Coordinates of C-alpha atoms and ligand atoms in Angstrom, one line a residue:
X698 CA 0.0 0.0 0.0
X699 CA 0.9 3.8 -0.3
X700 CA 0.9 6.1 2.3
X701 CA 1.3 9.8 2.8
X702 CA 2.9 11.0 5.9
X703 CA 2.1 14.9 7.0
X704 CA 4.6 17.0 8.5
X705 CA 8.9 17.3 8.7
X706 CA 9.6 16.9 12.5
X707 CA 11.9 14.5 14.1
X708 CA 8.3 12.8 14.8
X709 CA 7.3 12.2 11.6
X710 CA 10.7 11.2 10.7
X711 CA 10.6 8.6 13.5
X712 CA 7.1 7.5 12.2
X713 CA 8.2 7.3 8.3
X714 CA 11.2 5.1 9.3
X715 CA 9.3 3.0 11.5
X716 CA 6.6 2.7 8.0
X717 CA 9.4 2.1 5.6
X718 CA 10.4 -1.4 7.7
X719 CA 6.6 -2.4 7.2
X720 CA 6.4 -5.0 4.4
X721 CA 3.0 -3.5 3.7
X722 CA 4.4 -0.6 2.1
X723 CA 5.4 0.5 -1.2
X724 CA 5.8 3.7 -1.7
X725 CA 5.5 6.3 1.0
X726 CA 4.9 10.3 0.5
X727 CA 6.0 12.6 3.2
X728 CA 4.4 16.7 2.9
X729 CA 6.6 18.3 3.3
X730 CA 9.2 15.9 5.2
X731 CA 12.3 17.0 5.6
X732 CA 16.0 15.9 5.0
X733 CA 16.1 12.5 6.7
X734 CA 12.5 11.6 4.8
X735 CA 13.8 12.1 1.5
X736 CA 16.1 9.2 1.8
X737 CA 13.2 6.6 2.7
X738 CA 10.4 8.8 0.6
X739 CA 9.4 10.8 -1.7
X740 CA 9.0 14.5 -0.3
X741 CA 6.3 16.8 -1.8
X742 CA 6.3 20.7 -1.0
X743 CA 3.0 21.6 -0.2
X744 CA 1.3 23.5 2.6
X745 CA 0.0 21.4 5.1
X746 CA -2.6 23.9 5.6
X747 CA -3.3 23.6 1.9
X748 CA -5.8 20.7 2.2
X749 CA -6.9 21.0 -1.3
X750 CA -3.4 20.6 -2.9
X751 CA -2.8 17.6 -0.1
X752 CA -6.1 16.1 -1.8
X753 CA -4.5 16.5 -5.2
X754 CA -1.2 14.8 -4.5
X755 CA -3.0 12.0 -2.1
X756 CA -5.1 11.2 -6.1
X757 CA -2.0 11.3 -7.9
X758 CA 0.4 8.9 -6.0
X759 CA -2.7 6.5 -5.4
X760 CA -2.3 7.1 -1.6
X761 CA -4.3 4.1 0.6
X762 CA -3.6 5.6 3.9
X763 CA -2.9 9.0 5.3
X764 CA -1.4 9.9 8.8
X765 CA -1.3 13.2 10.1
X766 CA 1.3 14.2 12.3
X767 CA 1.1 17.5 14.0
X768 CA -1.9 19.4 15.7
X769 CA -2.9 22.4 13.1
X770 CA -3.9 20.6 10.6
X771 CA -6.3 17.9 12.5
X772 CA -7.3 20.9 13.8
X773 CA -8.1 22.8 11.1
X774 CA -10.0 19.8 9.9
X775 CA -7.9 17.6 7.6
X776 CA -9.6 14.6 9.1
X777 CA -13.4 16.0 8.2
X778 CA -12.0 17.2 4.7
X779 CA -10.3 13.8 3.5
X780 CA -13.0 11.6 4.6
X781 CA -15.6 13.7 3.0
X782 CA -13.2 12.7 -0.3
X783 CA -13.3 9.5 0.7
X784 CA -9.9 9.5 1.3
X785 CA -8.6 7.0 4.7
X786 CA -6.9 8.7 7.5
X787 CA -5.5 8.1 10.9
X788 CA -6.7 10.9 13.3
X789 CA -9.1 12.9 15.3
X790 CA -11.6 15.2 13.1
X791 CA -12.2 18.4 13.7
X792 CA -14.8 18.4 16.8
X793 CA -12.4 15.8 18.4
X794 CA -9.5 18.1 17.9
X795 CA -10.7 20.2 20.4
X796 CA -9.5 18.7 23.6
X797 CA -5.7 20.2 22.0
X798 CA -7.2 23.0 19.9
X799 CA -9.7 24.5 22.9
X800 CA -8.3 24.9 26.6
X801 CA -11.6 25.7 27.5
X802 CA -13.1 22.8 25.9
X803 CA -11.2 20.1 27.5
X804 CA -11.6 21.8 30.8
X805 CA -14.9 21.7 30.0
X806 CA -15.1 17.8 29.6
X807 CA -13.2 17.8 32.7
X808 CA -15.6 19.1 34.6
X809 CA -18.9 17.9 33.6
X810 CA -17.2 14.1 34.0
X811 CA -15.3 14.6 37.1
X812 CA -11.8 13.9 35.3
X813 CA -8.7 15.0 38.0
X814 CA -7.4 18.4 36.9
X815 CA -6.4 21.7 37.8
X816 CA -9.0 24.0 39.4
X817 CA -9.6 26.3 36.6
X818 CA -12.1 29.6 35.5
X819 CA -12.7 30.3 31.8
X820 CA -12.4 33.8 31.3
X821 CA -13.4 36.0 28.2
X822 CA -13.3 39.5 30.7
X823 CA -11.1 41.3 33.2
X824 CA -13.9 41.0 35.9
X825 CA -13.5 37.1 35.6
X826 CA -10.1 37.3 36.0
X827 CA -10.4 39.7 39.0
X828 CA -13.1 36.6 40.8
X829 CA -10.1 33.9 40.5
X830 CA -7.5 36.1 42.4
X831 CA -9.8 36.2 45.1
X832 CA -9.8 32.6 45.8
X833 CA -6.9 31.5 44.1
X834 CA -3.6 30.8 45.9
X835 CA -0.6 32.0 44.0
X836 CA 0.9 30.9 41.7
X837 CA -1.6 31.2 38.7
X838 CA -1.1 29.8 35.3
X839 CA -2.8 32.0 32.8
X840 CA -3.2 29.9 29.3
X841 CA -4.2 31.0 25.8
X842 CA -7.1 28.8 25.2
X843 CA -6.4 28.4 21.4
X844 CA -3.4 26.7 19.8
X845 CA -0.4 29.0 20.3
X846 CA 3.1 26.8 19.3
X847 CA 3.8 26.2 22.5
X848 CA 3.9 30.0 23.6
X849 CA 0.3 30.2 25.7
X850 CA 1.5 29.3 28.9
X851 CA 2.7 31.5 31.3
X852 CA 2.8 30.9 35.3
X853 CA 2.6 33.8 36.8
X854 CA 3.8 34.7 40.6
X855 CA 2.2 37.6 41.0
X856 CA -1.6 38.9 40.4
X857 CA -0.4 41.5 38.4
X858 CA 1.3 39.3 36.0
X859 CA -2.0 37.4 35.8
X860 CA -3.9 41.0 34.9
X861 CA -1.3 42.1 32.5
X862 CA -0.8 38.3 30.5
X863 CA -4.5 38.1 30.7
X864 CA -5.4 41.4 29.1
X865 CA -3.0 40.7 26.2
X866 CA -4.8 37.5 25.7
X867 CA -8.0 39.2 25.9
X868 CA -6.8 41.9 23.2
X869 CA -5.9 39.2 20.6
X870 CA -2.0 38.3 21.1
X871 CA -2.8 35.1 19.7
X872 CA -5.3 34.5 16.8
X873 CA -6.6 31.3 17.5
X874 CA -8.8 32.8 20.7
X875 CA -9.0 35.9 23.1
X876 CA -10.9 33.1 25.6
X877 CA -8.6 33.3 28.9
X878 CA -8.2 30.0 30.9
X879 CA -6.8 30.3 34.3
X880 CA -5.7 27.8 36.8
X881 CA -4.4 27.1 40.0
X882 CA -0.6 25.7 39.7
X883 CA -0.3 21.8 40.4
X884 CA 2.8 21.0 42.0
X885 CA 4.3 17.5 41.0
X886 CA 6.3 15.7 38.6
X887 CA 5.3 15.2 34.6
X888 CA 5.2 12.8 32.6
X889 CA 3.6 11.3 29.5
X890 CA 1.0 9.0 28.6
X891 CA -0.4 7.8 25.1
X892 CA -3.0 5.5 23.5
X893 CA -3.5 4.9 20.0
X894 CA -7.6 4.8 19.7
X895 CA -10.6 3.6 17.4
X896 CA -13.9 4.1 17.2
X897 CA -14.6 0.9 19.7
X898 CA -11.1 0.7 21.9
X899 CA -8.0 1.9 23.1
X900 CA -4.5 0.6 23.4
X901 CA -1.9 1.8 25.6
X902 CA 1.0 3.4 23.4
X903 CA 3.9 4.2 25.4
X904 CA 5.1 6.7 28.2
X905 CA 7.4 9.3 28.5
X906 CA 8.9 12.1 29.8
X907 CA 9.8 15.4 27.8
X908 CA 12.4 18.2 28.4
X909 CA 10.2 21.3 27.9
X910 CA 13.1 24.1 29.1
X911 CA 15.9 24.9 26.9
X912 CA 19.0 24.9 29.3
X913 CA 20.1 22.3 31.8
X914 CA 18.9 22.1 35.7
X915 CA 15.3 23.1 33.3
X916 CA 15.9 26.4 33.0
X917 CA 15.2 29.2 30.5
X918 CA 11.9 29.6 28.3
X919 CA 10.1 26.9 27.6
X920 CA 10.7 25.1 23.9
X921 CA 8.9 21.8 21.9
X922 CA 11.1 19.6 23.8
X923 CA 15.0 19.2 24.4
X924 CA 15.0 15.5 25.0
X925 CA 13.3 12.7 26.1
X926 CA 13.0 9.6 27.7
X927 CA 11.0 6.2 27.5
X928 CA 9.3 4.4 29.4
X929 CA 8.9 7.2 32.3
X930 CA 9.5 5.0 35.6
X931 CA 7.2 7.3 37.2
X932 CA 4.0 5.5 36.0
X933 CA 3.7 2.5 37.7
X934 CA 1.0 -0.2 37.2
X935 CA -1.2 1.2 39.8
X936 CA -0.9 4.9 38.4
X937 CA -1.6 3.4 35.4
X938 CA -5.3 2.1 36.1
X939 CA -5.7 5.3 37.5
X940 CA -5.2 7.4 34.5
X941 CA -7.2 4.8 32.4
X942 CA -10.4 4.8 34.3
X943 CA -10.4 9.1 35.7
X944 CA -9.0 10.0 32.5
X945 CA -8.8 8.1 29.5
X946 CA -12.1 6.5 29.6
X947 CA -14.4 9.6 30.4
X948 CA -12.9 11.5 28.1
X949 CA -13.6 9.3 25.4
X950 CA -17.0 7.8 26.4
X951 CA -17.9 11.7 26.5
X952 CA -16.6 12.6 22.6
X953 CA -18.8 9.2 21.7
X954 CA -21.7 10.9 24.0
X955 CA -21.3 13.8 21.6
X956 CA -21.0 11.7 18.6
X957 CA -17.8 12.6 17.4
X958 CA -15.9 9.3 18.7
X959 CA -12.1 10.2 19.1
X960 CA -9.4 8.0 16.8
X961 CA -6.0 8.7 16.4
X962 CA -2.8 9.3 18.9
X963 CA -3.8 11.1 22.1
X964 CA -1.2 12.4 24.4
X965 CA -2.4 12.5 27.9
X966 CA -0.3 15.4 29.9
X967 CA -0.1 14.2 33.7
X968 CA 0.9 16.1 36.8
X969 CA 1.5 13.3 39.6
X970 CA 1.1 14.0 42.8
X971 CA 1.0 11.4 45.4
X972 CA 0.7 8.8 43.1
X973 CA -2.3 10.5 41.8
X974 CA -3.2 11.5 38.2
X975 CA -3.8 15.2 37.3
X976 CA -4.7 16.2 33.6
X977 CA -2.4 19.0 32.7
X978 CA -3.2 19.1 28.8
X979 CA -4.1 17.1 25.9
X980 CA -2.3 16.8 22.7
X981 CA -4.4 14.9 19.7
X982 CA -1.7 13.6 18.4
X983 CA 2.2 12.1 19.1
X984 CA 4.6 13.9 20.9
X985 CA 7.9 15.3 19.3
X986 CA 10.3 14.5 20.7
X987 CA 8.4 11.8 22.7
X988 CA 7.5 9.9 19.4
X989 CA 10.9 9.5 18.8
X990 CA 12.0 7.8 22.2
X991 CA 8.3 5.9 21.8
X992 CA 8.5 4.2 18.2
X993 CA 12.4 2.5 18.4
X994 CA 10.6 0.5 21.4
X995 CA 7.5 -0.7 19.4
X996 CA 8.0 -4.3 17.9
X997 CA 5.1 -4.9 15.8
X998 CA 4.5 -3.4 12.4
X999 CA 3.3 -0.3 12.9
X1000 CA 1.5 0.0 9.7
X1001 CA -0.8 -2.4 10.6
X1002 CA -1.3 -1.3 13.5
X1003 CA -2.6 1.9 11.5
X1004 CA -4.7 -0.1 9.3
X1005 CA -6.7 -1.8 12.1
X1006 CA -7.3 1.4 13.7
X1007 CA -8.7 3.0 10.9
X1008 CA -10.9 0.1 10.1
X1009 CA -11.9 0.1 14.1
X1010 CA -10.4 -3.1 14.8
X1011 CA -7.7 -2.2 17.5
X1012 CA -9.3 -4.9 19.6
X1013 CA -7.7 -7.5 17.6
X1014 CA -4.1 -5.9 17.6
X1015 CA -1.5 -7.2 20.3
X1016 CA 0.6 -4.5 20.3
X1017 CA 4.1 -5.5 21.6
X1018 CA 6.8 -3.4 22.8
X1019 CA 10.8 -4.0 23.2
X1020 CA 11.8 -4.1 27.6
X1021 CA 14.5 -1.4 26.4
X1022 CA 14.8 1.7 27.3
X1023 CA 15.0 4.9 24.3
X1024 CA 16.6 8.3 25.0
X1025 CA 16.6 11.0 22.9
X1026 CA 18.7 14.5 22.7
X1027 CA 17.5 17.5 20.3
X1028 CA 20.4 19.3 18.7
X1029 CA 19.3 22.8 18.3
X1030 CA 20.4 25.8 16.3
X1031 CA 21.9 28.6 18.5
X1032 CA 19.3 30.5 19.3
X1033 CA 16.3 28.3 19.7
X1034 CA 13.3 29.2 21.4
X1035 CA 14.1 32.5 20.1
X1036 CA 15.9 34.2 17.1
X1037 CA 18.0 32.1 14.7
X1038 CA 19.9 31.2 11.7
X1039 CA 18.8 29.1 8.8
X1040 CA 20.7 27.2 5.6
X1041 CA 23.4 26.8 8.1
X1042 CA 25.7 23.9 6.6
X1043 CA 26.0 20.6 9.1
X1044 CA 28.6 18.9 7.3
X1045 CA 30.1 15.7 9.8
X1046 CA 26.8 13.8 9.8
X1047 CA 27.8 11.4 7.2
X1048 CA 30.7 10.8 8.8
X1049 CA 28.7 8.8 11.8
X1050 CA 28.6 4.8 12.4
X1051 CA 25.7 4.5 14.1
X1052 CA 25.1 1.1 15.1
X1053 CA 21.6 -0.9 15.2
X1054 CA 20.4 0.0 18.6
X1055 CA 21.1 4.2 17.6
X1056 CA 19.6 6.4 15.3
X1057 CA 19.5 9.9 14.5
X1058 CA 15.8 11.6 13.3
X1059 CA 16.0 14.6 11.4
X1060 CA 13.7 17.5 12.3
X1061 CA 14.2 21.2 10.9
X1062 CA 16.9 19.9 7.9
X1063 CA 16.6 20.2 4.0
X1064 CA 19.0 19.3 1.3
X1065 CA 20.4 22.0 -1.4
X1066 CA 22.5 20.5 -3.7
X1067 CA 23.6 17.4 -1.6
X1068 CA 24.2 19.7 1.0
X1069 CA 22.8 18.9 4.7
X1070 CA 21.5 22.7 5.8
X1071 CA 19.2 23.5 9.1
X1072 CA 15.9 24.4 8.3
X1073 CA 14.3 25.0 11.8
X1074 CA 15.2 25.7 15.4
X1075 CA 15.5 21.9 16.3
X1076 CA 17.4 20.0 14.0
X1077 CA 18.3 16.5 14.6
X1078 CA 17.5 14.1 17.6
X1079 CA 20.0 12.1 18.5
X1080 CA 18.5 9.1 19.9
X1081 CA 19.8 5.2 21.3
X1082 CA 17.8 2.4 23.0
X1083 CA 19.2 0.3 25.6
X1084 CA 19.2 -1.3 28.9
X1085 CA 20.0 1.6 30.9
X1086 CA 19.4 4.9 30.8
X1087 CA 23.4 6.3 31.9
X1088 CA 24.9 4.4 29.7
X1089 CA 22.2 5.5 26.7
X1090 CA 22.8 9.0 27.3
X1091 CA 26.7 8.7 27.0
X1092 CA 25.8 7.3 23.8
X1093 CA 24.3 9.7 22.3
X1094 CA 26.7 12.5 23.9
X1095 CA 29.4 10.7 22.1
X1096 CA 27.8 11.0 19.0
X1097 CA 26.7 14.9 19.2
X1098 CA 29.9 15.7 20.1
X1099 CA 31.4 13.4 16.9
X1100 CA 29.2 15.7 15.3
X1101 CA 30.2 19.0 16.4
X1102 CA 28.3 21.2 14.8
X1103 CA 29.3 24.7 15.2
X1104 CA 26.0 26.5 15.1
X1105 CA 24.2 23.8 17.4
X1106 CA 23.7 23.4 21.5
X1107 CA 22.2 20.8 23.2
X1108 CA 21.4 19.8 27.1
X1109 CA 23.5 17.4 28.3
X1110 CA 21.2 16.7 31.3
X1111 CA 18.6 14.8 29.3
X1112 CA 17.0 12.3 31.9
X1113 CA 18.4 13.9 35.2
X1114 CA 15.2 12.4 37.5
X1115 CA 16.1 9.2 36.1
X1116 CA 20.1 9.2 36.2
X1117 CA 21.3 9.8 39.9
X1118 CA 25.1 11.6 39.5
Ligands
LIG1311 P1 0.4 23.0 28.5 O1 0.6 23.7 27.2 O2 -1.0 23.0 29.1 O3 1.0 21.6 28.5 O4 1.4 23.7 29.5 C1 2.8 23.8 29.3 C2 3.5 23.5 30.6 O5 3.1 24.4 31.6 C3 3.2 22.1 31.2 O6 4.0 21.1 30.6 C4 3.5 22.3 32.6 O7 4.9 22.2 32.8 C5 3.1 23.7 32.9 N1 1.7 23.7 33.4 C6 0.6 23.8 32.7 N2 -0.5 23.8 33.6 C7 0.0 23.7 34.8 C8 -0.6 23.7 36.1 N3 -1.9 23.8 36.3 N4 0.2 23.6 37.2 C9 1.6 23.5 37.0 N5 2.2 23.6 35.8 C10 1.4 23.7 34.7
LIG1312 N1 6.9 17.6 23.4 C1 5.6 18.2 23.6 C2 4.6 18.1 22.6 O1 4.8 17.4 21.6 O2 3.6 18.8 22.7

């Protein structure tokens, strides 16, 4: 069969690797892709906003299958749009998209089916905001309740800073909403959950545990991850049945209630305290980098895995996973979160013997002319599986530092809570 593959992370490049060692496949198409997909498919440059010029390409290379890797476009509706064509694809529609796309909304399906998460008031006025100071404890995180790349977020340790983050929301900093959700802060530890899920079940999918601030001891703005790790030791059997039954299955027994079944990846973001689950955040969709620590541990094809899920049989899938453990390091341009360069020239990758237990993912890389340039703000995850997570890590330092690219930084404390000095 042929598939397309949307997006040109280090996730989809984990997920178009892990599709080329299916024996299902033939041909694969990645839109866009990036430098890494272009060895193992065929990259096509097209928006993936541009659903109508996805269509076009999906006809032309007699595509069977589509998956959708990042948020906008499920949320924008690819899902709803392709089916309509009568084209297949893994993923949430657009209604389902919600729980990532709307703060509000998930908060909302929270509440009326008494899922564990932050106390929270949705605001759309300064008078709102003025209530939830009165009886909320410091600190408050203030959150953009529309998609906002990972920028609409702020905890704030003052009230003022919850006035003055709030009115900029209000007045339209970011496009997707001006709708205010505030919260009180959860003290814990994070970590990860996924399932992969049909129209009739659910299968557990990995864990893990992202990286979110750009320089070591976790400090500095926050960034789409610097690293990962997997499986997160912090989610223990009994945690586990926990999440499933306050979490997992409300939320999507309600989404059937409101017939728009969820399918597709869904990230569960977990606070723990005590042991206990709290729902920090939904993502409709694999994590980057967490996909990339989560798919060198899966054992079974992953394609069709895919199939049955898109044809709702997930019940008869035994999906197996490797006892190793997978780390992951993001090599960033200088720069990243903020301002940097691009067509920068990474020239010792081919120099690399990687052997079978490492590999490197591309993320924000393109080729000119047989030259390897960086195209984005993360650029390659470095990435090894193994028995133990020390020994993984030196790993993958060793190579990054073989590597030694001159524009790039890294953090070399990738998978402190689980390494003891
Ligand atoms: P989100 O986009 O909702 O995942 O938020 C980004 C990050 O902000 C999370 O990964 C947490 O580190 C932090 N965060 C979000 N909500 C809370 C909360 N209620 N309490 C503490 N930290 C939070
Ligand atoms: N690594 C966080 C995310 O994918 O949202």
């Amino acid at each position: 069969m042929n598939i397309a593959l949307i997006g040109s992370g280090g996730r989809e490049h984990a997920l178009c690797k892990k599709i080329y060692e299916s024996k299902l496949v033939e041909k694969i198409i990645c839109i866009p892709g990036n430098a890494g997909t272009s060895k193992i498919a065929t990259n096509i440059d097209v928006d993936i906003l541009n659903f109508k010029k996805i269509l076009k390409h999906i006809k032309i290379h007699k595509v069977n299958l589509v998956i959708v890797g990042p948020e906008e476009p499920l949320v924008k509706g690819i899902v709803d749009f392709l089916r309509k064509n009568k084209i297949k694809v893994f993923g949430p529609n657009k209604y389902a998209s919600r729980l990532e796309g709307s703060k509000a909304f998930m908060k909302m399906i929270c509440a009326k089916n008494k899922i564990p998460t932050a106390m929270f008031k949705i605001c759309h006025k300064k008078e709102q905001v003025n209530k939830f100071l009165n009886y909320c404890n410091l600190p408050i995180v203030v959150k953009a309740d529309g998609l906002a790349a990972g920028k609409g977020v702020t905890i704030c340790k003052t009230k003022k800073d919850v006035i003055k983050i709030s009115s900029e929301i209000f007045k339209g900093k970011f496009k997707s909403s001006k709708t205010v959700v505030l919260e009180e802060f959860l003290d814990g530890e994070e970590a990860s959950y996924f399932v992969i899920v049909d129209k009739n079940n659910f299968k557990f999918f990995g864990t893990a545990q992202d990286h979110k601030r750009v320089f070591e001891d976790d400090k500095g703005p926050n960034t789409g991850g610097m690293g990962a790790y997997s499986p997160a030791p912090l989610i223990i059997k009994s945690l586990e049945q926990k999440i499933i039954s306050k979490i997992v299955k409300p939320t999507l027994k309600a989404l059937k209630r409101r017939n728009n079944p969820y399918t597709g990846f869904l990230y569960v973001g977990l606070m723990i305290k005590k042991n206990e689950p709290y729902l920090i955040e939904y993502n409709i969709r694999m994590g980057d980098p967490e996909c990339q620590v989560i798919i060198p541990r899966l054992k079974t094809d992953i394609v069709k895995i895919f199939q049955n899920a898109v044809a709702n049989k997930l019940i008869n899938t035994n999906i197996q996973w490797k006892k190793e453990k997978c780390m992951t390091i993001v090599l960033c341009t200088k720069g990243y979160p903020g301002k940097y360069k691009k067509n920068l020239k990474i020239k010792n990758l081919q120099k690399i013997n990687l052997s079978k237990n490492d590999f490197i993912y591309h993320a924000g890389t393109k080729y000119l002319n047989n030259v390897l340039l960086n195209n984005g703000g993360r650029v390659l995850n470095i990435t090894s599986i193994g028995n133990n997570f020390k020994n993984i890590r030196s790993k993958i330092l060793f190579y990054i530092k073989k590597i030694n690219w001159k524009y790039g930084f890294y953090r070399q404390d990738i998978g402190w809570k689980v390494i003891k000095k």
